[in-house]
Short mmCIF file of C-alpha atoms in Angstrom, two decimals:
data_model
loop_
_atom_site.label_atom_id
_atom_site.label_comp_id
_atom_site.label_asym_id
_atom_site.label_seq_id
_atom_site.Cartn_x
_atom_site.Cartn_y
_atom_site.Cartn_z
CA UNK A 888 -219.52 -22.61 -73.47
CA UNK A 889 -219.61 -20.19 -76.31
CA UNK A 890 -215.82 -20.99 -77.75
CA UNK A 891 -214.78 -17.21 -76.74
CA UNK A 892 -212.00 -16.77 -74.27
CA UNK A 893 -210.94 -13.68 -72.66
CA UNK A 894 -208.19 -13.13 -70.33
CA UNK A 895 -207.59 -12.20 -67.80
CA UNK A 896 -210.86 -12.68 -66.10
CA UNK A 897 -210.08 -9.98 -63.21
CA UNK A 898 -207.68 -7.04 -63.22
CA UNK A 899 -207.11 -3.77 -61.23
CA UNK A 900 -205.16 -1.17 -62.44
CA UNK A 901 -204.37 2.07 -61.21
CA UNK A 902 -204.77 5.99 -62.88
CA UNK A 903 -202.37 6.61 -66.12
CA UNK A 904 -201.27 2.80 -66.00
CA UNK A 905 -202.08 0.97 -69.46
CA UNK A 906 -204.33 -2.57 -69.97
CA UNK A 907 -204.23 -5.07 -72.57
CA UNK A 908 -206.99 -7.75 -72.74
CA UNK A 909 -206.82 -10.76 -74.71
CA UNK A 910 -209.59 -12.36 -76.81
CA UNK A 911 -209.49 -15.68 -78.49
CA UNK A 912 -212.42 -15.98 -81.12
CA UNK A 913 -214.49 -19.16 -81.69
CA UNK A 914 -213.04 -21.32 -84.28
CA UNK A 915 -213.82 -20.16 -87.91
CA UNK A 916 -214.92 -16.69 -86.72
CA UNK A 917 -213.13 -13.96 -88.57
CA UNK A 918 -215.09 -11.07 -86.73
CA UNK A 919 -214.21 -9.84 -83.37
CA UNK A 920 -216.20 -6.91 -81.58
CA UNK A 921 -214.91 -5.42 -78.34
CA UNK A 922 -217.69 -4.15 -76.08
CA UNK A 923 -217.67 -1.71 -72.74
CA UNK A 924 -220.64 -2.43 -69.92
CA UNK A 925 -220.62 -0.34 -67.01
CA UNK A 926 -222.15 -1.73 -63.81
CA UNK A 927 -225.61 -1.93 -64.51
CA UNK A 928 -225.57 -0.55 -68.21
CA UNK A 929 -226.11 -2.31 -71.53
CA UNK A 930 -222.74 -3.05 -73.61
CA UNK A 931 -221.27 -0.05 -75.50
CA UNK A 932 -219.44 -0.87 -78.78
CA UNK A 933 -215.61 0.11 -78.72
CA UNK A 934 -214.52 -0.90 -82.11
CA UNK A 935 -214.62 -4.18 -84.53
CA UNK A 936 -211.96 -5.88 -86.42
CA UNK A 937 -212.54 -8.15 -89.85
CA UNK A 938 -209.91 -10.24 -91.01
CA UNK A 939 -206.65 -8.27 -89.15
CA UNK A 940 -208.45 -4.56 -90.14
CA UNK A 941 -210.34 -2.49 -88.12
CA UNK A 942 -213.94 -2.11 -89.59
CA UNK A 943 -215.89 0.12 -87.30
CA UNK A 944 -215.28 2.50 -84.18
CA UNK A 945 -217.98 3.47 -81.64
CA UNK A 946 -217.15 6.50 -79.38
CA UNK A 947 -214.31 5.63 -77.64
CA UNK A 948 -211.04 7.99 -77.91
CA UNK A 949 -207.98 6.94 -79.03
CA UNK A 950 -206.61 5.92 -76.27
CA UNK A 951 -208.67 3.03 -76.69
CA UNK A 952 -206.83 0.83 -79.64
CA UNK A 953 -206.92 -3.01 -80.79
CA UNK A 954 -204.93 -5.30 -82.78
CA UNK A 955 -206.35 -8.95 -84.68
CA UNK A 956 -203.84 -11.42 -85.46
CA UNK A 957 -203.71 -13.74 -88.23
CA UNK A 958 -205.44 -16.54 -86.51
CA UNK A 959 -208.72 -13.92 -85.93
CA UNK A 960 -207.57 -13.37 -81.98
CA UNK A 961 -207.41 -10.41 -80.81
CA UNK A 962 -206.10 -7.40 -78.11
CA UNK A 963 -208.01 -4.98 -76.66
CA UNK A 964 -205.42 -1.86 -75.43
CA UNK A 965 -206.23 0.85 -72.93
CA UNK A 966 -203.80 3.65 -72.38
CA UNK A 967 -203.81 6.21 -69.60
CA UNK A 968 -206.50 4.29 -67.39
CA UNK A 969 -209.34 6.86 -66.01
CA UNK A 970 -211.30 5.92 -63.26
CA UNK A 971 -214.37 5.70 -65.46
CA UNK A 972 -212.47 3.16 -66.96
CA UNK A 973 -213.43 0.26 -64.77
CA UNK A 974 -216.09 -1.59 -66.09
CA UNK A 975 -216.42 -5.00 -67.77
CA UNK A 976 -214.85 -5.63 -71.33
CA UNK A 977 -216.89 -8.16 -73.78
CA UNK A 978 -215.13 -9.84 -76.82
CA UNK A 979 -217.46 -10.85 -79.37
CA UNK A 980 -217.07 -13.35 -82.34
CA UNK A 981 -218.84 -14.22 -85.16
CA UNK A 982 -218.71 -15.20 -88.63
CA UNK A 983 -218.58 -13.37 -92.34
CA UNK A 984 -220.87 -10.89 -92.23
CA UNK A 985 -221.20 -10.50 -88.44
CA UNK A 986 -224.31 -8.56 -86.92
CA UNK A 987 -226.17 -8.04 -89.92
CA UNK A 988 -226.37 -11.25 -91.44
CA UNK A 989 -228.25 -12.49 -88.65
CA UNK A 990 -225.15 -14.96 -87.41
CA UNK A 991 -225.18 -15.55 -84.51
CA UNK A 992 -222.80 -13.86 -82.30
CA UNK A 993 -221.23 -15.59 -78.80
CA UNK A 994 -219.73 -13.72 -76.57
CA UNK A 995 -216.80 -14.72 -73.99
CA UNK A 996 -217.09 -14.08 -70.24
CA UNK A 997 -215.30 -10.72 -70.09
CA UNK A 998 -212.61 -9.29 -68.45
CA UNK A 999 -213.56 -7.09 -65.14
CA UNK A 1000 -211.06 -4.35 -64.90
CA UNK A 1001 -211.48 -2.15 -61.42
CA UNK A 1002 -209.36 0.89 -62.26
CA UNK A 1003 -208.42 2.64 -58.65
CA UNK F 1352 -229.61 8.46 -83.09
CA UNK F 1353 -229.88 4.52 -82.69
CA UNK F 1354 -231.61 3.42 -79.25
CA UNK F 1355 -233.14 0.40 -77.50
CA UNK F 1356 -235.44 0.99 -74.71
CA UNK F 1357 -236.70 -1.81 -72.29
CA UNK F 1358 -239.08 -2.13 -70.37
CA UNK F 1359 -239.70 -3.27 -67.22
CA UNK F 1360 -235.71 -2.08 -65.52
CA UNK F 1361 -236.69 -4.91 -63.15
CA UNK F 1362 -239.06 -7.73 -62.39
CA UNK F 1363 -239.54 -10.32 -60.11
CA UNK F 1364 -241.81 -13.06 -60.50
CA UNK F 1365 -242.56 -16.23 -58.52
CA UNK F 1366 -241.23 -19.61 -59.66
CA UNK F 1367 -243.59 -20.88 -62.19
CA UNK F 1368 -245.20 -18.06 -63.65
CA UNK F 1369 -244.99 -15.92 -66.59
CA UNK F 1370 -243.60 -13.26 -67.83
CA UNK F 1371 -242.78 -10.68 -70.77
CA UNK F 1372 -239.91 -8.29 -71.51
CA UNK F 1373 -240.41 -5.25 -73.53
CA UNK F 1374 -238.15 -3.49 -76.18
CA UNK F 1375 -238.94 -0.85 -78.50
CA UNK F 1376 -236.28 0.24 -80.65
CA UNK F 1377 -235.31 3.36 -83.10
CA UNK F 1378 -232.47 1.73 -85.25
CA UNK F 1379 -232.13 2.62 -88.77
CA UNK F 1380 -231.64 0.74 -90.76
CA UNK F 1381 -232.68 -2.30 -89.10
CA UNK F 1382 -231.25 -6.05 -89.85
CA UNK F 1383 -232.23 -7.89 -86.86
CA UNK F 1384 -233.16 -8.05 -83.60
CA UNK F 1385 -231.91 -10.13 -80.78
CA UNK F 1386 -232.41 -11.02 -77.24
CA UNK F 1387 -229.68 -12.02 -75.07
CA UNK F 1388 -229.40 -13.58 -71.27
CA UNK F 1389 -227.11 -12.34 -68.91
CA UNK F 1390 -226.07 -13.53 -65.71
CA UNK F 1391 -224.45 -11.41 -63.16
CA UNK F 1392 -220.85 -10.92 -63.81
CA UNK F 1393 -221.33 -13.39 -66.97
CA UNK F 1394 -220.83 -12.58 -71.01
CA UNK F 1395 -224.44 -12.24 -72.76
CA UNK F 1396 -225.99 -16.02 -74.19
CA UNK F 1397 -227.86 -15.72 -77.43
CA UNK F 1398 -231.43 -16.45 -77.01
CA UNK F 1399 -233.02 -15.30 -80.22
CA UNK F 1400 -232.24 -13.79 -83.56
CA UNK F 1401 -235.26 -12.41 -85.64
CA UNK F 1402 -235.05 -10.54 -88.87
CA UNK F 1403 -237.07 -8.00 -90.76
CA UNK F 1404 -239.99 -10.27 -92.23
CA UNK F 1405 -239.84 -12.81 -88.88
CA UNK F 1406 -242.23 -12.19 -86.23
CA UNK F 1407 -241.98 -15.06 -83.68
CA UNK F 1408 -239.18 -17.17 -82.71
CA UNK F 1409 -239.19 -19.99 -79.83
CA UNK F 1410 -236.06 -21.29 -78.28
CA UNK F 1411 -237.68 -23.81 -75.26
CA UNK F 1412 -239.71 -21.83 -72.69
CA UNK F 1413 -238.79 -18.41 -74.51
CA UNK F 1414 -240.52 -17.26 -77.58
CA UNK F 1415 -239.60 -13.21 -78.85
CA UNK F 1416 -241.89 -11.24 -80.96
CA UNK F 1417 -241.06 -9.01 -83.46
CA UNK F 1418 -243.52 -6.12 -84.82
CA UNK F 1419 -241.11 -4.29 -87.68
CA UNK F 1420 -243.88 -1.77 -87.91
CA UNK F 1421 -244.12 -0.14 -84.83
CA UNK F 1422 -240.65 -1.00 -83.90
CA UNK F 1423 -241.28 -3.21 -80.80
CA UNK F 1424 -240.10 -6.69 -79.65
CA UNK F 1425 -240.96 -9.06 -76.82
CA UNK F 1426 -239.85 -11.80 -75.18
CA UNK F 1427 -242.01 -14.51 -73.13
CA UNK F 1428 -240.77 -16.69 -70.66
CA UNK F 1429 -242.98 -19.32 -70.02
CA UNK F 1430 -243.17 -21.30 -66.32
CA UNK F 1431 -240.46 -19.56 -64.95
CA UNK F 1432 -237.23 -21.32 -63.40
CA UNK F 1433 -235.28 -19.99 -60.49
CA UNK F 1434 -232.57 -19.97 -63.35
CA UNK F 1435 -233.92 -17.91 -65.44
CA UNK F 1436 -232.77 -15.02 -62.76
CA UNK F 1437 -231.10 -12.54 -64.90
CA UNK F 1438 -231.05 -9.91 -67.04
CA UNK F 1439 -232.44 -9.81 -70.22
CA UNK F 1440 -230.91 -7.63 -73.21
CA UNK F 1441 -232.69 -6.84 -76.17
CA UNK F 1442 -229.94 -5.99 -79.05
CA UNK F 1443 -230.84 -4.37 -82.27
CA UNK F 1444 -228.63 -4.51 -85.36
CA UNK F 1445 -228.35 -2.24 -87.92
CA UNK F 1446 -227.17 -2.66 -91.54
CA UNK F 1447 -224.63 0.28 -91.63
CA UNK F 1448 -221.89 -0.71 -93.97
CA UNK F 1449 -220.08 -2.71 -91.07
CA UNK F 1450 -221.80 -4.74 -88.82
CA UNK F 1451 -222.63 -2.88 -85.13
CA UNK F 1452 -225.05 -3.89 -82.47
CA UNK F 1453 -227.04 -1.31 -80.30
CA UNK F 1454 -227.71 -2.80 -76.69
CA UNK F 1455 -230.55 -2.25 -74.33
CA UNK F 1456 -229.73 -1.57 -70.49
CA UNK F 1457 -231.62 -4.76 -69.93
CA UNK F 1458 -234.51 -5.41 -67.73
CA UNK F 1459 -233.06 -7.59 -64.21
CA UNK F 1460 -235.34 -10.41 -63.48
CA UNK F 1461 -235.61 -12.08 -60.48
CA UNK F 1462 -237.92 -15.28 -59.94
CA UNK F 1463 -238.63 -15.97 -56.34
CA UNK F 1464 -239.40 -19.52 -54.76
#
């Protein structure tokens, strides 16, 4: 058990609909990283947020938007689904300083979203 | 650009025996490295975390290398289990003003009874 829970676990969607996925961050962890893994790929970084701001983007269009709350959870928000879109969506959490620090970094079980 | 590369995309290896995972990286400019376990349909488990001036790192039957130098990493498993079936991502980190982690595609290890 890492302390990271995502929900919901499972999903389908259809074309144009929208997604949000919910990420609640180990206790104490002010960092949360959302990550995209296709079937077989390594994760892609979507974006990161640091105490309620967002502090880094990969490339992901806008479409692709996120929101951390007060108590360091946070949303992950899809509009206008794409088929490409399916894949399974990591939360990450870690302390100050997150990836470069050398903290360590626990990720939650994902959410599997089958767009159709 | 930053990239991981592993090496081998799959392995499979017979219960008991062992193995080691490749990664050579071009991530500037580099903080740490890490390697990760995966299980199918799972979030990644930390395994290791190595920085800059650390070349070795044991966490039970798994020890990771680091050679900063040439930019490579590897990671030894040690009398395989049939757990250990998984894949194993090598994760680089680079010191870019905020925090961001570049992922390998991971190589898929299977160990066979």
């Amino acid at each position: 058990e890492t302390g990271v829970t995502q929900s919901p676990t499972h999903l389908i969607k259809t074309r144009g609909q929208q997604v949000t996925l919910r990420c609640s961050s180990q206790s104490g962890h002010n960092t949360v990283s959302w990550y995209q893994q296709a079937l077989g790929q390594g994760p892609q970084f979507i974006f990161q947020y640091y105490r309620e701001e967002e502090n880094g983007r990969g490339n992901f269009p806008p479409r692709f938007s996120g929101l951390q709350f007060p108590n360091y959870s946070s949303e992950l928000n899809v509009n206008a689904l794409e088929l490409d879109d399916s894949a399974l969506y990591l939360c990450a959490s870690s302390a100050k300083g997150g990836s470069s620090s050398g903290n360590t970094i626990y990720f939650g079980e994902g959410s599997w979203l089958t767009v159709v | 650009k930053n990239q991981v590369e592993q090496s081998p995309q799959s392995l499979i290896i017979l219960e008991g025996k062992n193995c080691t995972l490749q990664c050579n990286y071009t991530v500037s400019p580099f903080s740490n490295l890490r390697w990760y376990k995966q299980d199918t349909g799972r979030g990644p488990v930390s395994l290791t975390i190595m920085t800059f001036s650390e070349n070795t790192k044991s966490n039970g039957r798994y020890t990771a290398t680091l050679d900063a130098d040439t930019k490579q990493s590897s990671l030894h498993i040690t009398a395989s289990q049939l757990s250990d079936s998984a894949s194993y991502i090598c994760v680089v980190s680079a010191n870019s003003g905020y925090s961001t982690l570049t992922f390998g595609k991971g190589t898929m290890l299977l160990v066979s009874p």
